Amino acid sequence: DVKVTQSSRYLVKRTGEKVFLECVQDMDHENMFWYRQDPGLGLRLIYFSYDVKMKEKGDIPEGYSVSREKKERFSLILESASTNQTSMYLCASGIAGEQYFGPGTRLTVT
Amino acid sequence: QKEVEQNSGPLSVPEGAIASLNCTYSDRGSQSFFWYRQYSGKSPELIMSIYSNGDKEDGRFTAQLNKASQYVSLLIRDSQPSDSATYLCAAFKAAGNKLTFGGGTRVLVKP
């Protein structure tokens, strides 16, 4: 079974803090993804990576950056958290459209 | 127009009946299509993939694809209360390695 784990299930941060969300997969997938999911807006792609140290912007990259130093690990960084970044963050890994999601991190920025 | 459109529901189905979910997509360059199931408070889980026109069956699930009409559907036969969830349709395009999700259809199976 594919396993994708995320560092936290729930996180509360203050406006302006730097936030790190980490994701680890154990299936040796080259592709990894970060999404956010909001009611009424659905799943939106923030960034993805197709190889170590490679990244591509998704639909909503503003305010975020990513890091992929090892194949199994993909980190999402909020450089200066804002209240409009309160959301559910989902990491996935996979091949093409077959993606396997982690349990998600519910981030609240106050 | 959203790239992948679904009726948000809820689609209410009696236990044992067939649930029929529909999805349309706008990008004719989309090559493959996927259905994900998401239980409340959980993350999406891949349940079906379909790559060519026609039907694909897997247990109680049947996915249907019509590329000419840009239409994808999912049938759930013998619906169970445990099928109550939101079902996300997604279209994949190799150029750009992009998977685009619809907003999801909420399904309620009533005993």
mmCIF file of C-alpha atoms in Angstrom:
data_model
loop_
_atom_site.group_PDB
_atom_site.id
_atom_site.type_symbol
_atom_site.label_atom_id
_atom_site.label_comp_id
_atom_site.label_asym_id
_atom_site.label_seq_id
_atom_site.Cartn_x
_atom_site.Cartn_y
_atom_site.Cartn_z
ATOM 1 C CA ASP A 1 0.000 0.000 0.000
ATOM 2 C CA VAL A 2 1.133 3.494 -0.837
ATOM 3 C CA LYS A 3 1.716 5.536 2.226
ATOM 4 C CA VAL A 4 1.842 9.311 2.259
ATOM 5 C CA THR A 5 2.326 10.937 5.626
ATOM 6 C CA GLN A 6 2.129 14.579 6.646
ATOM 7 C CA SER A 7 3.895 16.087 9.606
ATOM 8 C CA SER A 8 0.840 17.487 11.415
ATOM 9 C CA ARG A 9 -2.918 16.917 11.335
ATOM 10 C CA TYR A 10 -3.738 20.258 12.933
ATOM 11 C CA LEU A 11 -1.659 23.399 13.139
ATOM 12 C CA VAL A 12 -2.391 26.863 14.524
ATOM 13 C CA LYS A 13 -0.053 29.704 13.591
ATOM 14 C CA ARG A 14 -0.022 33.458 13.934
ATOM 15 C CA THR A 15 -0.083 35.946 11.079
ATOM 16 C CA GLY A 16 3.422 36.609 9.796
ATOM 17 C CA GLU A 17 4.941 33.344 11.034
ATOM 18 C CA LYS A 18 6.917 31.129 8.699
ATOM 19 C CA VAL A 19 5.206 27.750 8.421
ATOM 20 C CA PHE A 20 6.644 24.441 7.247
ATOM 21 C CA LEU A 21 4.430 21.560 6.177
ATOM 22 C CA GLU A 22 6.209 18.306 5.453
ATOM 23 C CA CYS A 23 5.171 15.310 3.410
ATOM 24 C CA VAL A 24 6.842 11.920 3.036
ATOM 25 C CA GLN A 25 5.945 9.110 0.627
ATOM 26 C CA ASP A 26 7.246 5.564 0.590
ATOM 27 C CA MET A 27 6.466 4.480 -2.983
ATOM 28 C CA ASP A 28 9.466 5.951 -4.764
ATOM 29 C CA HIS A 29 7.211 8.230 -6.844
ATOM 30 C CA GLU A 30 8.949 10.937 -8.812
ATOM 31 C CA ASN A 31 5.924 13.230 -8.726
ATOM 32 C CA MET A 32 4.700 14.914 -5.573
ATOM 33 C CA PHE A 33 2.026 17.563 -5.182
ATOM 34 C CA TRP A 34 0.681 20.117 -2.728
ATOM 35 C CA TYR A 35 -2.987 21.110 -2.839
ATOM 36 C CA ARG A 36 -5.258 23.180 -0.677
ATOM 37 C CA GLN A 37 -8.933 22.402 -0.285
ATOM 38 C CA ASP A 38 -11.503 25.010 0.637
ATOM 39 C CA PRO A 39 -15.306 24.768 0.774
ATOM 40 C CA GLY A 40 -16.805 25.934 -2.495
ATOM 41 C CA LEU A 41 -13.408 26.163 -4.196
ATOM 42 C CA GLY A 42 -12.484 22.497 -4.292
ATOM 43 C CA LEU A 43 -8.976 21.140 -4.622
ATOM 44 C CA ARG A 44 -6.458 23.579 -6.018
ATOM 45 C CA LEU A 45 -2.864 22.790 -6.942
ATOM 46 C CA ILE A 46 -0.244 24.959 -5.266
ATOM 47 C CA TYR A 47 3.010 23.405 -6.477
ATOM 48 C CA PHE A 48 4.271 20.102 -7.745
ATOM 49 C CA SER A 49 7.641 18.465 -8.175
ATOM 50 C CA TYR A 50 8.638 15.880 -10.763
ATOM 51 C CA ASP A 51 12.126 15.216 -9.448
ATOM 52 C CA VAL A 52 14.496 16.105 -6.658
ATOM 53 C CA LYS A 53 15.190 19.849 -6.625
ATOM 54 C CA MET A 54 12.667 20.362 -9.460
ATOM 55 C CA LYS A 55 9.415 22.242 -8.941
ATOM 56 C CA GLU A 56 6.609 23.696 -10.981
ATOM 57 C CA LYS A 57 4.002 26.268 -10.020
ATOM 58 C CA GLY A 58 0.432 25.140 -9.878
ATOM 59 C CA ASP A 59 -2.678 27.285 -10.049
ATOM 60 C CA ILE A 60 -2.199 29.236 -6.815
ATOM 61 C CA PRO A 61 1.518 29.480 -5.924
ATOM 62 C CA GLU A 62 1.439 33.018 -4.519
ATOM 63 C CA GLY A 63 2.540 33.170 -0.900
ATOM 64 C CA TYR A 64 4.003 29.657 -0.972
ATOM 65 C CA SER A 65 7.308 28.013 -1.792
ATOM 66 C CA VAL A 66 8.417 24.394 -1.820
ATOM 67 C CA SER A 67 11.499 22.322 -1.261
ATOM 68 C CA ARG A 68 12.401 18.854 -2.463
ATOM 69 C CA GLU A 69 15.842 17.811 -1.315
ATOM 70 C CA LYS A 70 15.124 14.079 -1.241
ATOM 71 C CA LYS A 71 12.882 12.007 -3.479
ATOM 72 C CA GLU A 72 10.593 10.901 -0.668
ATOM 73 C CA ARG A 73 10.119 14.292 0.971
ATOM 74 C CA PHE A 74 8.307 17.396 -0.278
ATOM 75 C CA SER A 75 7.897 20.453 1.909
ATOM 76 C CA LEU A 76 5.498 23.362 1.572
ATOM 77 C CA ILE A 77 6.587 26.666 3.066
ATOM 78 C CA LEU A 78 4.397 29.626 3.895
ATOM 79 C CA GLU A 79 6.919 32.451 4.022
ATOM 80 C CA SER A 80 4.687 34.790 6.031
ATOM 81 C CA ALA A 81 1.399 33.202 6.997
ATOM 82 C CA SER A 82 -1.774 35.186 6.418
ATOM 83 C CA THR A 83 -5.355 34.538 7.499
ATOM 84 C CA ASN A 84 -6.391 33.747 3.921
ATOM 85 C CA GLN A 85 -4.053 30.767 4.041
ATOM 86 C CA THR A 86 -6.259 29.096 6.627
ATOM 87 C CA SER A 87 -7.176 25.890 4.842
ATOM 88 C CA MET A 88 -6.807 22.122 4.560
ATOM 89 C CA TYR A 89 -3.476 21.279 2.937
ATOM 90 C CA LEU A 90 -3.154 17.966 1.151
ATOM 91 C CA CYS A 91 0.016 16.356 -0.107
ATOM 92 C CA ALA A 92 -0.068 13.669 -2.787
ATOM 93 C CA SER A 93 2.337 11.520 -4.712
ATOM 94 C CA GLY A 94 1.753 9.429 -7.786
ATOM 95 C CA ILE A 95 2.024 8.854 -11.483
ATOM 96 C CA ALA A 96 0.021 11.026 -13.867
ATOM 97 C CA GLY A 97 -3.582 11.169 -12.638
ATOM 98 C CA GLU A 98 -3.220 8.331 -10.177
ATOM 99 C CA GLN A 99 -2.418 10.230 -7.035
ATOM 100 C CA TYR A 100 -2.300 9.069 -3.445
ATOM 101 C CA PHE A 101 -3.074 11.583 -0.771
ATOM 102 C CA GLY A 102 -1.814 12.058 2.721
ATOM 103 C CA PRO A 103 -4.243 12.618 5.612
ATOM 104 C CA GLY A 104 -4.051 16.403 5.321
ATOM 105 C CA THR A 105 -3.029 19.238 7.609
ATOM 106 C CA ARG A 106 -5.709 21.633 8.783
ATOM 107 C CA LEU A 107 -3.916 24.937 9.192
ATOM 108 C CA THR A 108 -5.476 27.842 11.022
ATOM 109 C CA VAL A 109 -3.772 31.231 10.852
ATOM 110 C CA THR A 110 -4.926 33.710 13.483
ATOM 111 C CA GLN B 1 -16.589 27.933 -17.165
ATOM 112 C CA LYS B 2 -14.846 25.513 -14.837
ATOM 113 C CA GLU B 3 -12.541 23.020 -16.522
ATOM 114 C CA VAL B 4 -14.204 20.055 -14.803
ATOM 115 C CA GLU B 5 -17.826 20.421 -13.753
ATOM 116 C CA GLN B 6 -19.942 18.300 -11.475
ATOM 117 C CA ASN B 7 -23.322 18.749 -9.878
ATOM 118 C CA SER B 8 -22.612 19.436 -6.212
ATOM 119 C CA GLY B 9 -25.635 17.450 -5.010
ATOM 120 C CA PRO B 10 -26.524 16.068 -2.615
ATOM 121 C CA LEU B 11 -27.558 13.047 -4.636
ATOM 122 C CA SER B 12 -29.858 11.072 -2.392
ATOM 123 C CA VAL B 13 -30.105 7.358 -3.221
ATOM 124 C CA PRO B 14 -31.990 4.558 -1.445
ATOM 125 C CA GLU B 15 -29.877 1.662 -0.241
ATOM 126 C CA GLY B 16 -29.561 -0.980 -2.958
ATOM 127 C CA ALA B 17 -30.255 1.443 -5.814
ATOM 128 C CA ILE B 18 -27.882 2.701 -8.502
ATOM 129 C CA ALA B 19 -26.187 6.060 -7.960
ATOM 130 C CA SER B 20 -25.334 7.860 -11.195
ATOM 131 C CA LEU B 21 -22.766 10.656 -11.096
ATOM 132 C CA ASN B 22 -21.909 12.883 -14.027
ATOM 133 C CA CYS B 23 -18.946 15.022 -14.946
ATOM 134 C CA THR B 24 -18.109 17.193 -17.964
ATOM 135 C CA TYR B 25 -14.754 18.642 -18.928
ATOM 136 C CA SER B 26 -13.831 21.491 -21.214
ATOM 137 C CA ASP B 27 -10.248 20.732 -22.274
ATOM 138 C CA ARG B 28 -10.234 18.348 -25.235
ATOM 139 C CA GLY B 29 -6.546 17.745 -24.580
ATOM 140 C CA SER B 30 -7.419 15.828 -21.417
ATOM 141 C CA GLN B 31 -6.331 12.259 -21.881
ATOM 142 C CA SER B 32 -7.347 10.257 -18.851
ATOM 143 C CA PHE B 33 -9.974 10.537 -16.173
ATOM 144 C CA PHE B 34 -10.257 9.558 -12.546
ATOM 145 C CA TRP B 35 -12.810 9.251 -9.791
ATOM 146 C CA TYR B 36 -11.819 9.909 -6.207
ATOM 147 C CA ARG B 37 -13.969 9.301 -3.140
ATOM 148 C CA GLN B 38 -13.661 11.608 -0.151
ATOM 149 C CA TYR B 39 -15.330 10.830 3.151
ATOM 150 C CA SER B 40 -16.114 13.767 5.414
ATOM 151 C CA GLY B 41 -12.963 14.877 7.221
ATOM 152 C CA LYS B 42 -10.734 12.552 5.208
ATOM 153 C CA SER B 43 -8.504 12.931 2.183
ATOM 154 C CA PRO B 44 -9.439 11.849 -1.377
ATOM 155 C CA GLU B 45 -8.948 8.215 -2.296
ATOM 156 C CA LEU B 46 -8.588 6.985 -5.883
ATOM 157 C CA ILE B 47 -11.350 4.517 -6.796
ATOM 158 C CA MET B 48 -11.476 4.403 -10.605
ATOM 159 C CA SER B 49 -9.474 5.403 -13.641
ATOM 160 C CA ILE B 50 -10.549 5.366 -17.286
ATOM 161 C CA TYR B 51 -8.369 6.026 -20.292
ATOM 162 C CA SER B 52 -10.436 5.191 -23.376
ATOM 163 C CA ASN B 53 -14.008 5.568 -24.569
ATOM 164 C CA GLY B 54 -16.500 3.081 -23.225
ATOM 165 C CA ASP B 55 -17.146 1.432 -19.899
ATOM 166 C CA LYS B 56 -14.816 0.140 -17.242
ATOM 167 C CA GLU B 57 -16.135 -1.971 -14.391
ATOM 168 C CA ASP B 58 -14.550 -2.634 -11.015
ATOM 169 C CA GLY B 59 -16.754 -4.379 -8.491
ATOM 170 C CA ARG B 60 -19.832 -2.258 -7.873
ATOM 171 C CA PHE B 61 -18.333 0.715 -9.735
ATOM 172 C CA THR B 62 -18.571 1.409 -13.455
ATOM 173 C CA ALA B 63 -16.854 4.373 -15.071
ATOM 174 C CA GLN B 64 -17.995 5.580 -18.483
ATOM 175 C CA LEU B 65 -16.137 7.891 -20.857
ATOM 176 C CA ASN B 66 -17.325 9.654 -23.987
ATOM 177 C CA LYS B 67 -14.554 11.887 -25.321
ATOM 178 C CA ALA B 68 -16.649 13.216 -28.207
ATOM 179 C CA SER B 69 -19.184 14.574 -25.709
ATOM 180 C CA GLN B 70 -16.493 15.401 -23.119
ATOM 181 C CA TYR B 71 -18.446 13.441 -20.569
ATOM 182 C CA VAL B 72 -17.444 11.073 -17.777
ATOM 183 C CA SER B 73 -19.768 9.233 -15.440
ATOM 184 C CA LEU B 74 -19.606 6.911 -12.466
ATOM 185 C CA LEU B 75 -22.262 4.359 -11.603
ATOM 186 C CA ILE B 76 -22.411 2.812 -8.147
ATOM 187 C CA ARG B 77 -24.532 -0.331 -8.152
ATOM 188 C CA ASP B 78 -26.211 -1.734 -5.032
ATOM 189 C CA SER B 79 -25.446 1.473 -3.148
ATOM 190 C CA GLN B 80 -24.598 1.060 0.529
ATOM 191 C CA PRO B 81 -24.670 3.606 3.369
ATOM 192 C CA SER B 82 -20.865 3.286 3.395
ATOM 193 C CA ASP B 83 -20.857 4.809 -0.130
ATOM 194 C CA SER B 84 -22.058 8.105 1.344
ATOM 195 C CA ALA B 85 -19.220 10.488 0.497
ATOM 196 C CA THR B 86 -18.191 13.201 -1.928
ATOM 197 C CA TYR B 87 -17.030 11.912 -5.304
ATOM 198 C CA LEU B 88 -14.465 13.976 -7.187
ATOM 199 C CA CYS B 89 -14.042 13.714 -10.937
ATOM 200 C CA ALA B 90 -10.589 14.600 -12.286
ATOM 201 C CA ALA B 91 -9.127 15.043 -15.771
ATOM 202 C CA PHE B 92 -5.440 14.573 -16.527
ATOM 203 C CA LYS B 93 -3.417 16.239 -19.245
ATOM 204 C CA ALA B 94 0.126 15.025 -19.849
ATOM 205 C CA ALA B 95 1.241 18.398 -21.181
ATOM 206 C CA GLY B 96 1.980 20.183 -17.955
ATOM 207 C CA ASN B 97 1.436 16.996 -15.906
ATOM 208 C CA LYS B 98 -1.789 18.522 -14.658
ATOM 209 C CA LEU B 99 -4.685 16.859 -12.861
ATOM 210 C CA THR B 100 -7.748 19.092 -12.640
ATOM 211 C CA PHE B 101 -10.478 18.275 -10.143
ATOM 212 C CA GLY B 102 -14.151 19.035 -10.281
ATOM 213 C CA GLY B 103 -15.923 20.413 -7.256
ATOM 214 C CA GLY B 104 -17.326 17.033 -6.279
ATOM 215 C CA THR B 105 -20.781 15.473 -5.946
ATOM 216 C CA ARG B 106 -22.018 14.642 -2.479
ATOM 217 C CA VAL B 107 -23.820 11.290 -2.349
ATOM 218 C CA LEU B 108 -26.126 10.253 0.486
ATOM 219 C CA VAL B 109 -27.255 6.635 0.606
ATOM 220 C CA LYS B 110 -30.275 6.227 2.842
ATOM 221 C CA PRO B 111 -31.000 2.891 4.537
#
